[in-house]
mmCIF file of C-alpha atoms and ligand atoms in Angstrom:
data_model
loop_
_atom_site.group_PDB
_atom_site.id
_atom_site.type_symbol
_atom_site.label_atom_id
_atom_site.label_comp_id
_atom_site.label_asym_id
_atom_site.label_seq_id
_atom_site.Cartn_x
_atom_site.Cartn_y
_atom_site.Cartn_z
ATOM 1 C CA MET A 5 -57.133 72.872 78.846
ATOM 2 C CA ALA A 6 -56.354 76.258 77.169
ATOM 3 C CA GLN A 7 -53.991 78.044 79.607
ATOM 4 C CA SER A 8 -52.824 75.164 81.447
ATOM 5 C CA ALA A 9 -50.519 75.607 84.587
ATOM 6 C CA LEU A 10 -49.014 72.106 83.933
ATOM 7 C CA ASP A 11 -47.345 73.320 80.604
ATOM 8 C CA VAL A 12 -44.047 74.042 83.607
ATOM 9 C CA LEU A 13 -43.952 70.439 84.420
ATOM 10 C CA SER A 14 -41.304 68.488 83.016
ATOM 11 C CA ILE A 15 -39.970 65.121 82.917
ATOM 12 C CA SER A 16 -36.475 64.183 84.690
ATOM 13 C CA PRO A 17 -35.235 60.661 83.296
ATOM 14 C CA SER A 18 -32.274 61.012 85.203
ATOM 15 C CA ALA A 19 -33.649 61.442 88.623
ATOM 16 C CA LEU A 20 -34.801 57.918 89.676
ATOM 17 C CA SER A 21 -32.264 55.242 91.029
ATOM 18 C CA ALA A 22 -31.870 51.965 89.893
ATOM 19 C CA GLU A 23 -33.122 50.988 93.027
ATOM 20 C CA GLU A 24 -36.114 52.712 92.794
ATOM 21 C CA THR A 25 -36.627 51.849 89.256
ATOM 22 C CA HIS A 26 -36.182 48.314 90.305
ATOM 23 C CA LEU A 27 -38.976 48.428 93.237
ATOM 24 C CA ILE A 28 -41.480 50.266 90.883
ATOM 25 C CA GLU A 29 -40.913 47.613 87.980
ATOM 26 C CA SER A 30 -41.021 44.881 90.553
ATOM 27 C CA SER A 31 -44.077 46.167 91.944
ATOM 28 C CA VAL A 32 -46.347 46.404 88.745
ATOM 29 C CA ALA A 33 -45.128 42.991 87.856
ATOM 30 C CA GLN A 34 -46.859 41.693 91.231
ATOM 31 C CA PHE A 35 -49.660 44.032 91.118
ATOM 32 C CA GLY A 36 -50.182 45.477 87.871
ATOM 33 C CA ALA A 37 -50.929 48.692 87.240
ATOM 34 C CA PRO A 38 -51.969 51.688 88.299
ATOM 35 C CA LEU A 39 -50.322 51.991 91.466
ATOM 36 C CA LEU A 40 -49.437 54.430 94.573
ATOM 37 C CA LEU A 41 -46.426 52.687 96.609
ATOM 38 C CA LEU A 42 -46.868 54.265 100.512
ATOM 39 C CA ASP A 43 -43.297 54.537 102.064
ATOM 40 C CA CYS A 44 -44.095 54.162 105.926
ATOM 41 C CA ASP A 45 -40.266 55.271 106.444
ATOM 42 C CA SER A 46 -41.468 58.802 104.467
ATOM 43 C CA VAL A 47 -44.331 59.150 107.431
ATOM 44 C CA ARG A 48 -42.096 58.535 110.410
ATOM 45 C CA HIS A 49 -39.050 60.713 108.965
ATOM 46 C CA GLN A 50 -41.622 63.902 108.187
ATOM 47 C CA TYR A 51 -43.256 63.376 111.833
ATOM 48 C CA ARG A 52 -39.799 63.577 113.304
ATOM 49 C CA ALA A 53 -39.023 66.446 111.532
ATOM 50 C CA LEU A 54 -41.786 68.546 112.096
ATOM 51 C CA GLN A 55 -42.017 67.386 115.793
ATOM 52 C CA ASN A 56 -38.192 68.342 116.260
ATOM 53 C CA ALA A 57 -38.942 71.732 114.493
ATOM 54 C CA LEU A 58 -41.761 72.125 116.893
ATOM 55 C CA PRO A 59 -40.631 70.687 120.099
ATOM 56 C CA ASN A 60 -43.369 72.180 122.812
ATOM 57 C CA VAL A 61 -46.325 71.284 120.321
ATOM 58 C CA THR A 62 -48.411 67.722 120.470
ATOM 59 C CA LEU A 63 -48.763 66.833 116.929
ATOM 60 C CA HIS A 64 -52.309 65.524 115.865
ATOM 61 C CA PHE A 65 -52.182 64.199 112.452
ATOM 62 C CA ALA A 66 -54.966 65.458 109.968
ATOM 63 C CA LEU A 67 -56.076 62.387 108.357
ATOM 64 C CA LYS A 68 -57.928 64.299 105.516
ATOM 65 C CA PRO A 69 -55.039 64.384 103.408
ATOM 66 C CA LEU A 70 -54.754 60.598 103.491
ATOM 67 C CA PRO A 71 -56.994 58.500 105.878
ATOM 68 C CA HIS A 72 -54.853 55.312 105.184
ATOM 69 C CA PRO A 73 -54.470 52.463 108.186
ATOM 70 C CA ALA A 74 -50.770 52.387 107.827
ATOM 71 C CA VAL A 75 -50.211 55.503 107.954
ATOM 72 C CA VAL A 76 -52.708 55.649 111.470
ATOM 73 C CA ARG A 77 -50.474 52.844 112.611
ATOM 74 C CA THR A 78 -46.979 54.105 111.835
ATOM 75 C CA LEU A 79 -48.117 57.402 113.376
ATOM 76 C CA LEU A 80 -49.620 56.057 116.260
ATOM 77 C CA ALA A 81 -46.194 54.070 117.095
ATOM 78 C CA GLU A 82 -44.503 57.270 116.488
ATOM 79 C CA GLY A 83 -46.489 58.508 119.360
ATOM 80 C CA ALA A 84 -48.595 60.657 117.469
ATOM 81 C CA SER A 85 -51.848 62.078 118.243
ATOM 82 C CA PHE A 86 -54.992 62.559 115.902
ATOM 83 C CA ASP A 87 -57.084 65.354 114.503
ATOM 84 C CA LEU A 88 -60.508 63.979 113.127
ATOM 85 C CA ALA A 89 -63.321 65.435 111.175
ATOM 86 C CA THR A 90 -65.793 63.199 110.255
ATOM 87 C CA THR A 91 -67.707 60.190 111.287
ATOM 88 C CA GLY A 92 -65.664 58.071 109.144
ATOM 89 C CA GLU A 93 -62.628 59.192 110.148
ATOM 90 C CA VAL A 94 -63.195 58.572 113.964
ATOM 91 C CA GLU A 95 -64.249 54.441 112.777
ATOM 92 C CA LEU A 96 -61.114 54.583 110.960
ATOM 93 C CA VAL A 97 -58.617 55.681 114.263
ATOM 94 C CA ALA A 98 -61.290 53.700 116.439
ATOM 95 C CA GLY A 99 -60.480 50.820 114.178
ATOM 96 C CA GLU A 100 -56.446 50.666 114.373
ATOM 97 C CA GLY A 101 -57.117 50.761 118.412
ATOM 98 C CA VAL A 102 -55.906 54.554 118.825
ATOM 99 C CA PRO A 103 -56.919 55.850 122.451
ATOM 100 C CA ALA A 104 -59.491 58.245 122.472
ATOM 101 C CA ASP A 105 -57.540 60.583 124.489
ATOM 102 C CA LYS A 106 -55.060 60.805 121.462
ATOM 103 C CA THR A 107 -57.908 62.584 119.541
ATOM 104 C CA ILE A 108 -59.653 66.301 118.727
ATOM 105 C CA HIS A 109 -62.565 66.512 116.583
ATOM 106 C CA THR A 110 -61.936 69.738 114.556
ATOM 107 C CA HIS A 111 -64.760 69.817 112.139
ATOM 108 C CA PRO A 112 -66.553 73.311 113.009
ATOM 109 C CA ILE A 113 -70.223 72.318 111.457
ATOM 110 C CA LYS A 114 -71.243 68.730 112.600
ATOM 111 C CA ARG A 115 -74.496 67.031 113.085
ATOM 112 C CA ASP A 116 -75.593 65.505 116.336
ATOM 113 C CA ALA A 117 -75.192 61.920 115.007
ATOM 114 C CA ASP A 118 -71.361 63.013 114.755
ATOM 115 C CA ILE A 119 -70.865 64.516 117.861
ATOM 116 C CA ARG A 120 -72.513 61.372 119.448
ATOM 117 C CA ALA A 121 -70.386 58.943 117.567
ATOM 118 C CA ALA A 122 -67.013 60.849 118.637
ATOM 119 C CA LEU A 123 -68.485 61.031 122.121
ATOM 120 C CA GLU A 124 -68.904 57.391 121.767
ATOM 121 C CA TYR A 125 -65.936 56.708 120.805
ATOM 122 C CA GLY A 126 -64.680 58.884 123.613
ATOM 123 C CA CYS A 127 -63.301 62.167 121.871
ATOM 124 C CA CYS A 128 -64.450 64.874 123.763
ATOM 125 C CA VAL A 129 -62.801 68.038 122.403
ATOM 126 C CA PHE A 130 -64.497 69.615 119.419
ATOM 127 C CA VAL A 131 -64.396 72.929 117.194
ATOM 128 C CA VAL A 132 -67.102 75.770 117.256
ATOM 129 C CA ASP A 133 -66.964 79.086 115.175
ATOM 130 C CA ASN A 134 -70.316 80.131 116.058
ATOM 131 C CA LEU A 135 -73.363 80.463 118.402
ATOM 132 C CA ASN A 136 -75.631 77.846 116.798
ATOM 133 C CA GLU A 137 -72.861 75.043 116.900
ATOM 134 C CA LEU A 138 -71.931 75.831 120.063
ATOM 135 C CA GLU A 139 -75.589 75.367 121.288
ATOM 136 C CA LYS A 140 -75.468 71.924 120.086
ATOM 137 C CA PHE A 141 -73.223 71.252 122.536
ATOM 138 C CA ILE A 142 -76.020 72.119 125.491
ATOM 139 C CA ALA A 143 -76.730 68.550 125.588
ATOM 140 C CA TYR A 144 -73.308 67.151 126.282
ATOM 141 C CA ARG A 145 -71.760 70.175 128.508
ATOM 142 C CA ASP A 146 -70.630 67.374 131.339
ATOM 143 C CA GLU A 147 -68.437 65.547 128.625
ATOM 144 C CA VAL A 148 -67.116 68.087 126.312
ATOM 145 C CA GLU A 149 -64.306 70.909 126.023
ATOM 146 C CA LEU A 150 -64.343 73.095 123.038
ATOM 147 C CA LEU A 151 -61.977 75.328 120.852
ATOM 148 C CA VAL A 152 -63.339 78.325 119.393
ATOM 149 C CA ARG A 153 -62.090 78.484 116.016
ATOM 150 C CA LEU A 154 -60.807 81.934 114.424
ATOM 151 C CA SER A 155 -60.208 82.919 111.086
ATOM 152 C CA PHE A 156 -56.974 84.572 109.519
ATOM 153 C CA ARG A 157 -57.635 85.474 105.886
ATOM 154 C CA ASN A 158 -54.710 84.180 103.667
ATOM 155 C CA ALA A 159 -55.002 84.935 100.007
ATOM 156 C CA ASP A 160 -51.678 83.099 98.826
ATOM 157 C CA VAL A 161 -51.947 79.573 99.587
ATOM 158 C CA PHE A 162 -53.626 76.325 97.789
ATOM 159 C CA ALA A 163 -56.397 76.625 100.112
ATOM 160 C CA ASP A 164 -57.738 79.659 101.927
ATOM 161 C CA LEU A 165 -59.492 77.716 104.885
ATOM 162 C CA SER A 166 -60.483 80.857 106.422
ATOM 163 C CA LYS A 167 -62.921 81.650 104.124
ATOM 164 C CA LYS A 168 -65.147 78.763 104.882
ATOM 165 C CA PHE A 169 -64.481 78.750 108.264
ATOM 166 C CA GLY A 170 -63.526 80.831 111.403
ATOM 167 C CA CYS A 171 -64.868 83.837 113.319
ATOM 168 C CA SER A 172 -63.412 87.069 114.215
ATOM 169 C CA PRO A 173 -61.679 87.943 117.618
ATOM 170 C CA ASP A 174 -64.909 89.750 118.499
ATOM 171 C CA HIS A 175 -67.177 86.964 117.438
ATOM 172 C CA ALA A 176 -64.958 84.611 119.641
ATOM 173 C CA ILE A 177 -65.187 86.380 122.859
ATOM 174 C CA GLU A 178 -69.245 86.408 122.127
ATOM 175 C CA ILE A 179 -69.203 82.911 121.934
ATOM 176 C CA ILE A 180 -66.706 82.232 124.769
ATOM 177 C CA THR A 181 -68.879 84.656 126.683
ATOM 178 C CA ARG A 182 -72.053 83.103 125.516
ATOM 179 C CA ALA A 183 -70.742 79.383 126.401
ATOM 180 C CA LYS A 184 -70.273 80.380 130.380
ATOM 181 C CA GLU A 185 -73.536 81.051 130.586
ATOM 182 C CA LEU A 186 -74.530 77.685 129.065
ATOM 183 C CA GLY A 187 -72.122 76.262 131.187
ATOM 184 C CA ILE A 188 -69.986 74.392 128.449
ATOM 185 C CA ARG A 189 -66.176 74.469 128.849
ATOM 186 C CA ILE A 190 -64.172 76.543 126.457
ATOM 187 C CA LYS A 191 -60.915 75.059 126.079
ATOM 188 C CA GLY A 192 -58.845 77.409 123.996
ATOM 189 C CA LEU A 193 -58.670 78.647 120.619
ATOM 190 C CA SER A 194 -57.690 77.294 116.762
ATOM 191 C CA PHE A 195 -56.689 78.537 113.352
ATOM 192 C CA HIS A 196 -55.911 76.984 110.288
ATOM 193 C CA VAL A 197 -54.224 79.995 108.145
ATOM 194 C CA GLY A 198 -54.342 77.634 104.932
ATOM 195 C CA SER A 199 -52.808 74.688 103.430
ATOM 196 C CA GLN A 200 -49.177 74.358 101.865
ATOM 197 C CA THR A 201 -48.917 78.175 103.347
ATOM 198 C CA LEU A 202 -45.280 79.545 102.595
ATOM 199 C CA ASN A 203 -44.957 82.309 104.912
ATOM 200 C CA PRO A 204 -44.394 81.601 108.472
ATOM 201 C CA GLN A 205 -45.332 84.784 109.128
ATOM 202 C CA LYS A 206 -49.384 84.142 109.028
ATOM 203 C CA TYR A 207 -48.928 81.430 111.537
ATOM 204 C CA VAL A 208 -46.895 84.386 113.933
ATOM 205 C CA ASP A 209 -50.092 86.921 113.318
ATOM 206 C CA ALA A 210 -52.644 84.228 113.864
ATOM 207 C CA ILE A 211 -50.736 83.300 117.422
ATOM 208 C CA LEU A 212 -50.430 87.127 118.269
ATOM 209 C CA ALA A 213 -54.097 87.705 117.570
ATOM 210 C CA CYS A 214 -54.971 84.675 119.322
ATOM 211 C CA LYS A 215 -52.758 86.060 122.399
ATOM 212 C CA GLU A 216 -54.926 89.094 122.252
ATOM 213 C CA VAL A 217 -58.237 87.476 122.542
ATOM 214 C CA MET A 218 -56.843 85.142 125.354
ATOM 215 C CA GLU A 219 -55.805 88.529 127.494
ATOM 216 C CA ARG A 220 -59.134 89.853 126.874
ATOM 217 C CA VAL A 221 -60.730 86.425 128.462
ATOM 218 C CA VAL A 222 -59.020 87.184 131.672
ATOM 219 C CA GLU A 223 -59.847 90.688 131.397
ATOM 220 C CA LEU A 224 -63.285 90.090 131.081
ATOM 221 C CA GLY A 225 -63.179 87.491 133.796
ATOM 222 C CA LEU A 226 -63.924 84.715 131.874
ATOM 223 C CA PRO A 227 -62.182 81.110 132.388
ATOM 224 C CA ALA A 228 -58.927 81.250 131.240
ATOM 225 C CA LEU A 229 -57.881 79.640 127.887
ATOM 226 C CA SER A 230 -55.395 76.523 128.370
ATOM 227 C CA THR A 231 -54.964 75.412 124.763
ATOM 228 C CA LEU A 232 -53.932 77.210 121.253
ATOM 229 C CA ASP A 233 -54.305 74.911 118.102
ATOM 230 C CA ILE A 234 -52.089 76.298 115.334
ATOM 231 C CA GLY A 235 -53.706 74.152 112.586
ATOM 232 C CA GLY A 236 -52.020 72.639 110.059
ATOM 233 C CA GLY A 237 -50.456 74.448 106.380
ATOM 234 C CA PHE A 238 -47.248 73.484 106.656
ATOM 235 C CA PRO A 239 -45.593 73.216 103.145
ATOM 236 C CA VAL A 240 -43.422 70.776 101.773
ATOM 237 C CA ASN A 241 -41.662 70.775 98.230
ATOM 238 C CA TYR A 242 -43.254 70.010 94.784
ATOM 239 C CA THR A 243 -41.986 71.268 91.917
ATOM 240 C CA LYS A 244 -40.637 74.544 93.816
ATOM 241 C CA ALA A 245 -38.849 74.483 97.038
ATOM 242 C CA VAL A 246 -40.033 75.934 100.026
ATOM 243 C CA MET A 247 -38.379 77.161 103.266
ATOM 244 C CA PRO A 248 -36.829 74.017 105.162
ATOM 245 C CA ILE A 249 -38.964 73.174 108.251
ATOM 246 C CA ASP A 250 -36.529 73.813 110.572
ATOM 247 C CA GLU A 251 -36.098 77.407 109.646
ATOM 248 C CA PHE A 252 -40.078 77.884 108.831
ATOM 249 C CA CYS A 253 -40.546 76.965 112.414
ATOM 250 C CA VAL A 254 -38.149 79.380 114.288
ATOM 251 C CA PRO A 255 -40.405 82.645 114.178
ATOM 252 C CA ILE A 256 -43.546 80.488 115.275
ATOM 253 C CA ASN A 257 -41.630 78.812 117.841
ATOM 254 C CA GLN A 258 -40.650 82.541 118.759
ATOM 255 C CA ALA A 259 -44.207 83.435 118.901
ATOM 256 C CA LEU A 260 -45.587 80.612 120.843
ATOM 257 C CA ASN A 261 -43.006 81.779 123.659
ATOM 258 C CA THR A 262 -44.556 84.945 124.118
ATOM 259 C CA LEU A 263 -47.522 82.788 125.445
ATOM 260 C CA PRO A 264 -48.277 81.726 129.198
ATOM 261 C CA GLU A 265 -46.425 78.869 130.128
ATOM 262 C CA THR A 266 -49.708 77.191 131.140
ATOM 263 C CA VAL A 267 -50.896 77.336 127.544
ATOM 264 C CA GLN A 268 -50.825 74.254 126.010
ATOM 265 C CA VAL A 269 -50.064 74.088 122.012
ATOM 266 C CA LEU A 270 -51.216 71.986 119.386
ATOM 267 C CA ALA A 271 -51.027 71.541 115.428
ATOM 268 C CA GLU A 272 -52.969 69.881 112.999
ATOM 269 C CA PRO A 273 -50.193 69.135 110.045
ATOM 270 C CA GLY A 274 -51.754 66.876 107.103
ATOM 271 C CA ARG A 275 -50.041 67.573 104.248
ATOM 272 C CA PHE A 276 -46.581 67.723 105.472
ATOM 273 C CA ILE A 277 -46.707 64.598 107.386
ATOM 274 C CA VAL A 278 -47.806 62.495 103.999
ATOM 275 C CA ALA A 279 -47.472 64.498 101.247
ATOM 276 C CA GLY A 280 -43.871 62.830 100.500
ATOM 277 C CA CYS A 281 -45.042 59.363 100.993
ATOM 278 C CA MET A 282 -46.529 58.113 98.101
ATOM 279 C CA THR A 283 -45.081 57.840 94.572
ATOM 280 C CA SER A 284 -47.838 56.972 91.968
ATOM 281 C CA VAL A 285 -46.813 54.813 89.261
ATOM 282 C CA ALA A 286 -49.044 54.831 85.910
ATOM 283 C CA SER A 287 -48.445 52.874 82.611
ATOM 284 C CA VAL A 288 -49.285 54.204 78.824
ATOM 285 C CA MET A 289 -52.067 52.519 77.478
ATOM 286 C CA GLY A 290 -51.904 53.604 74.070
ATOM 287 C CA GLN A 291 -50.779 56.528 72.154
ATOM 288 C CA ALA A 292 -51.721 58.555 69.244
ATOM 289 C CA ASP A 293 -49.925 61.539 67.275
ATOM 290 C CA ARG A 294 -52.123 64.942 67.474
ATOM 291 C CA GLU A 295 -51.343 67.921 66.154
ATOM 292 C CA GLY A 296 -47.402 67.744 66.432
ATOM 293 C CA GLN A 297 -47.709 66.114 69.665
ATOM 294 C CA THR A 298 -47.679 62.405 70.938
ATOM 295 C CA TRP A 299 -50.340 62.066 73.317
ATOM 296 C CA TYR A 300 -49.695 59.036 75.835
ATOM 297 C CA TYR A 301 -52.982 57.998 77.571
ATOM 298 C CA LEU A 302 -52.234 56.746 80.819
ATOM 299 C CA ASP A 303 -54.400 54.404 83.128
ATOM 300 C CA ASP A 304 -54.314 57.135 86.179
ATOM 301 C CA GLY A 305 -55.318 60.285 85.230
ATOM 302 C CA LEU A 306 -57.439 63.285 86.599
ATOM 303 C CA TYR A 307 -60.369 61.222 88.107
ATOM 304 C CA GLY A 308 -57.953 58.790 89.639
ATOM 305 C CA SER A 309 -54.742 59.508 91.536
ATOM 306 C CA PHE A 310 -54.216 63.030 89.888
ATOM 307 C CA SER A 311 -57.383 64.417 90.981
ATOM 308 C CA GLY A 312 -55.243 66.866 93.252
ATOM 309 C CA ILE A 313 -54.033 68.822 90.138
ATOM 310 C CA ILE A 314 -58.098 69.483 90.262
ATOM 311 C CA PHE A 315 -59.101 69.933 94.173
ATOM 312 C CA ASP A 316 -55.252 70.937 95.575
ATOM 313 C CA HIS A 317 -53.786 72.631 92.699
ATOM 314 C CA GLY A 318 -51.324 70.143 92.535
ATOM 315 C CA GLU A 319 -48.175 70.243 90.622
ATOM 316 C CA TYR A 320 -46.369 66.668 90.987
ATOM 317 C CA PRO A 321 -42.952 66.177 89.745
ATOM 318 C CA LEU A 322 -42.979 63.552 87.261
ATOM 319 C CA TYR A 323 -40.437 60.912 85.931
ATOM 320 C CA THR A 324 -40.128 58.395 83.449
ATOM 321 C CA THR A 325 -38.242 54.837 83.830
ATOM 322 C CA LYS A 326 -37.353 54.706 80.254
ATOM 323 C CA HIS A 327 -33.597 56.822 79.338
ATOM 324 C CA ALA A 328 -33.192 58.333 76.369
ATOM 325 C CA VAL A 329 -31.327 61.213 75.330
ATOM 326 C CA GLU A 330 -33.777 62.836 72.595
ATOM 327 C CA THR A 331 -37.156 63.941 73.558
ATOM 328 C CA PHE A 332 -40.419 65.295 71.997
ATOM 329 C CA SER A 333 -43.015 67.434 73.067
ATOM 330 C CA SER A 334 -45.542 65.345 74.625
ATOM 331 C CA VAL A 335 -49.003 65.102 76.356
ATOM 332 C CA LEU A 336 -49.705 62.922 79.343
ATOM 333 C CA ALA A 337 -53.739 62.138 79.364
ATOM 334 C CA GLY A 338 -55.655 60.205 81.850
ATOM 335 C CA PRO A 339 -57.575 56.889 80.725
ATOM 336 C CA THR A 340 -61.304 58.336 80.763
ATOM 337 C CA CYS A 341 -63.464 59.762 77.885
ATOM 338 C CA ASP A 342 -63.621 62.964 79.270
ATOM 339 C CA SER A 343 -61.559 65.480 77.609
ATOM 340 C CA ILE A 344 -60.435 67.849 80.817
ATOM 341 C CA ASP A 345 -58.503 64.524 81.853
ATOM 342 C CA VAL A 346 -55.091 65.413 80.843
ATOM 343 C CA ILE A 347 -52.631 65.564 83.367
ATOM 344 C CA ALA A 348 -49.721 67.478 81.337
ATOM 345 C CA GLU A 349 -49.632 68.950 78.109
ATOM 346 C CA ASN A 350 -46.600 70.347 75.946
ATOM 347 C CA ILE A 351 -43.947 68.205 78.567
ATOM 348 C CA MET A 352 -40.612 66.620 76.777
ATOM 349 C CA LEU A 353 -40.781 63.201 76.879
ATOM 350 C CA PRO A 354 -38.592 60.502 75.327
ATOM 351 C CA LYS A 355 -40.558 58.442 73.053
ATOM 352 C CA LEU A 356 -42.424 55.907 75.023
ATOM 353 C CA GLU A 357 -43.969 52.542 74.438
ATOM 354 C CA ASN A 358 -47.272 51.043 75.568
ATOM 355 C CA GLY A 359 -46.942 49.312 78.565
ATOM 356 C CA ASP A 360 -43.856 52.247 79.879
ATOM 357 C CA LEU A 361 -44.407 53.801 83.353
ATOM 358 C CA ILE A 362 -44.793 57.519 84.256
ATOM 359 C CA ILE A 363 -43.906 57.997 88.200
ATOM 360 C CA GLY A 364 -45.309 61.074 90.029
ATOM 361 C CA ARG A 365 -44.122 62.215 93.130
ATOM 362 C CA MET A 366 -45.255 64.009 96.123
ATOM 363 C CA MET A 367 -48.231 62.103 95.755
ATOM 364 C CA GLY A 368 -49.295 61.582 98.876
ATOM 365 C CA ALA A 369 -51.376 64.348 99.881
ATOM 366 C CA TYR A 370 -54.947 65.233 98.695
ATOM 367 C CA THR A 371 -54.540 62.637 95.845
ATOM 368 C CA SER A 372 -56.157 58.879 96.338
ATOM 369 C CA ALA A 373 -58.064 60.838 98.986
ATOM 370 C CA THR A 374 -60.272 62.703 96.066
ATOM 371 C CA ALA A 375 -59.975 60.002 93.516
ATOM 372 C CA THR A 376 -62.910 58.497 91.751
ATOM 373 C CA ASP A 377 -63.953 55.418 89.913
ATOM 374 C CA PHE A 378 -65.588 57.418 87.131
ATOM 375 C CA ASN A 379 -66.362 55.742 83.959
ATOM 376 C CA PHE A 380 -65.585 52.711 85.691
ATOM 377 C CA PHE A 381 -61.630 53.257 85.476
ATOM 378 C CA LYS A 382 -61.027 51.959 89.268
ATOM 379 C CA ARG A 383 -58.472 53.894 91.453
ATOM 380 C CA ALA A 384 -55.108 53.072 91.971
ATOM 381 C CA GLN A 385 -54.287 50.244 94.117
ATOM 382 C CA THR A 386 -52.094 51.397 97.053
ATOM 383 C CA VAL A 387 -49.015 49.047 98.283
ATOM 384 C CA VAL A 388 -47.132 49.688 101.586
ATOM 385 C CA MET A 389 -43.984 49.536 102.401
ATOM 386 C CA ASN A 390 -41.722 49.459 105.340
ATOM 387 C CA GLU A 391 -44.628 49.304 107.989
ATOM 388 C CA GLU A 392 -42.258 47.444 110.034
ATOM 389 C CA GLU A 393 -39.358 49.954 111.068
ATOM 390 C CA VAL A 394 -37.016 47.512 112.073
ATOM 391 C CA MET A 395 -37.552 45.515 108.728
ATOM 392 C CA ALA A 396 -37.175 47.906 106.502
ATOM 393 C CA SER A 397 -37.931 45.687 103.475
ATOM 394 C CA ARG A 398 -37.953 47.352 100.596
ATOM 395 C CA LYS A 399 -38.254 43.962 98.223
ATOM 396 C CA MET A 400 -41.462 43.659 96.648
ATOM 397 C CA GLY A 401 -41.760 40.909 94.456
HETATM 398 C C1 PLP B 10 -57.288 69.806 106.266
HETATM 399 C C2 PLP B 10 -57.030 70.248 108.011
HETATM 400 C C3 PLP B 10 -55.762 70.157 108.434
HETATM 401 C C4 PLP B 10 -54.442 69.697 107.504
HETATM 402 O O1 PLP B 10 -54.348 71.127 106.652
HETATM 403 P P1 PLP B 10 -52.749 70.497 106.258
HETATM 404 O O2 PLP B 10 -52.575 71.682 105.384
HETATM 405 O O3 PLP B 10 -52.712 69.296 105.309
HETATM 406 O O4 PLP B 10 -51.598 70.504 106.801
HETATM 407 C C5 PLP B 10 -55.765 70.318 109.551
HETATM 408 N N1 PLP B 10 -56.830 70.601 110.327
HETATM 409 C C6 PLP B 10 -58.227 71.142 109.550
HETATM 410 C C7 PLP B 10 -59.105 71.543 110.516
HETATM 411 C C8 PLP B 10 -58.415 70.612 108.661
HETATM 412 O O5 PLP B 10 -59.394 70.963 107.536
#
C-alpha cells in the first residue's frame, strides 16, 4: 500500500467508556476473537431517525450491506419493509416470516429463476432498466408491477451505482411505452444516487427529473405512474462528520412535496440503517519491529471484517482498550500471508501486548457481508445484542 488513504486514521484510546470496554472484554472472554458485536438498539434507533426525517416515505431496508437475520427481525418488529435483490435475500426474509407484500425486488438484471423464486414467495414488484429485461416479464404480466430505474451520474460518492444500472429519461419513456403494448404494468420510477451521498441536492435533482418523466407519461396518454422509489445512499459519520439526517432530508421532502399527492414514495436505505450497529473486535496475534514501526498482526483484516476498506473505500474509526500516555507510529496488519492485508499504516498506538484488542466502529455496512475465509482465517463471529428491546440486557458473559 504505497499511498494509503488509511494513513489519516488515528486511534483514540479515551473514546471507549468503561462500560463498553467491559462489554467487549467479557464478550471476547466468552466467544474468543475476532468478533463483530451487533447492537439491535442501534438498528432501531437509525430506522426511527430516518423514518422521522422522511415521514411520508415507506422505508424498504436494503439487505445487501448486512443480510443478518437479527437485523431483519428487529426491523420487521419496527414495521419496516424490505428491499431484496437476490434469491438468497428472498430466502432470508421468507425464513424470518416477513410478509411478501412488505417487499420489493430491485435488482435490475435477473435470471428467470430469480423472478420465479421471488414470485413464489409473493414479492411481485420488480425493477427494470432496459427492454431485454422488460421482455422477461411477458410470461408474468398478470402478476407483476414494475419500476423503471433511471440513472443520474454522481461522481463524488463511495459507489456510483448509476454507472452500472439505470436508463435515461428518454429510454424510460420507451420502456413504459413498450410495456403498455406488452400488457405489463409499470408502477413507477426508481433511482439510486449512490451510496454515502453527501449532498441532498443529488436526490432533489433526481426527484425533479423523475417528476418530468411522470408528466411526460401522462401527456403521452400512458397509464399514470403511482410510485417513486428514491433508493438508498443516505450518509453516516465514519471518520468525518456528515450532515445530520433531519437536515439532510429537508430539501428532499421539499422536492417530494412537489409531486402529485397520489404518488406513493419509497426509499431503500441500507448503510444508514446498519453502518453504526456493528463494532469489530480483533486481537493482536503477534508483532514485529520493521523499519522503525511496530507491526501488529491482528486476527481480522482486509480479507475479513475490514474487506470494506477495499470494496467500500471504508475508513473506520479505530480504538484500543489500552490506555497509555506514550504512543508510537505503528501498523495494523491482517492475519493472512498476503502483503496487501494491511488495515492501517502510520497510526499512533500505545505499546500493545499480544492479546490486546483493537476495536473498530461503524463496522455494520458492507463489512462482514463481503468478508472471506481466505487462507482459512475464519471470518469473525457475530454476537447479537439487545435483540429484545424491553430486556435491553447488555450483559454478555
Ligand atoms: C445497495 C443498494 C441499496 C442500499 O444502498 P445504501 O447506499 O447502502 O443505502 C439500495 N438499493 C439498491 C438497488 C442497492 O443496490
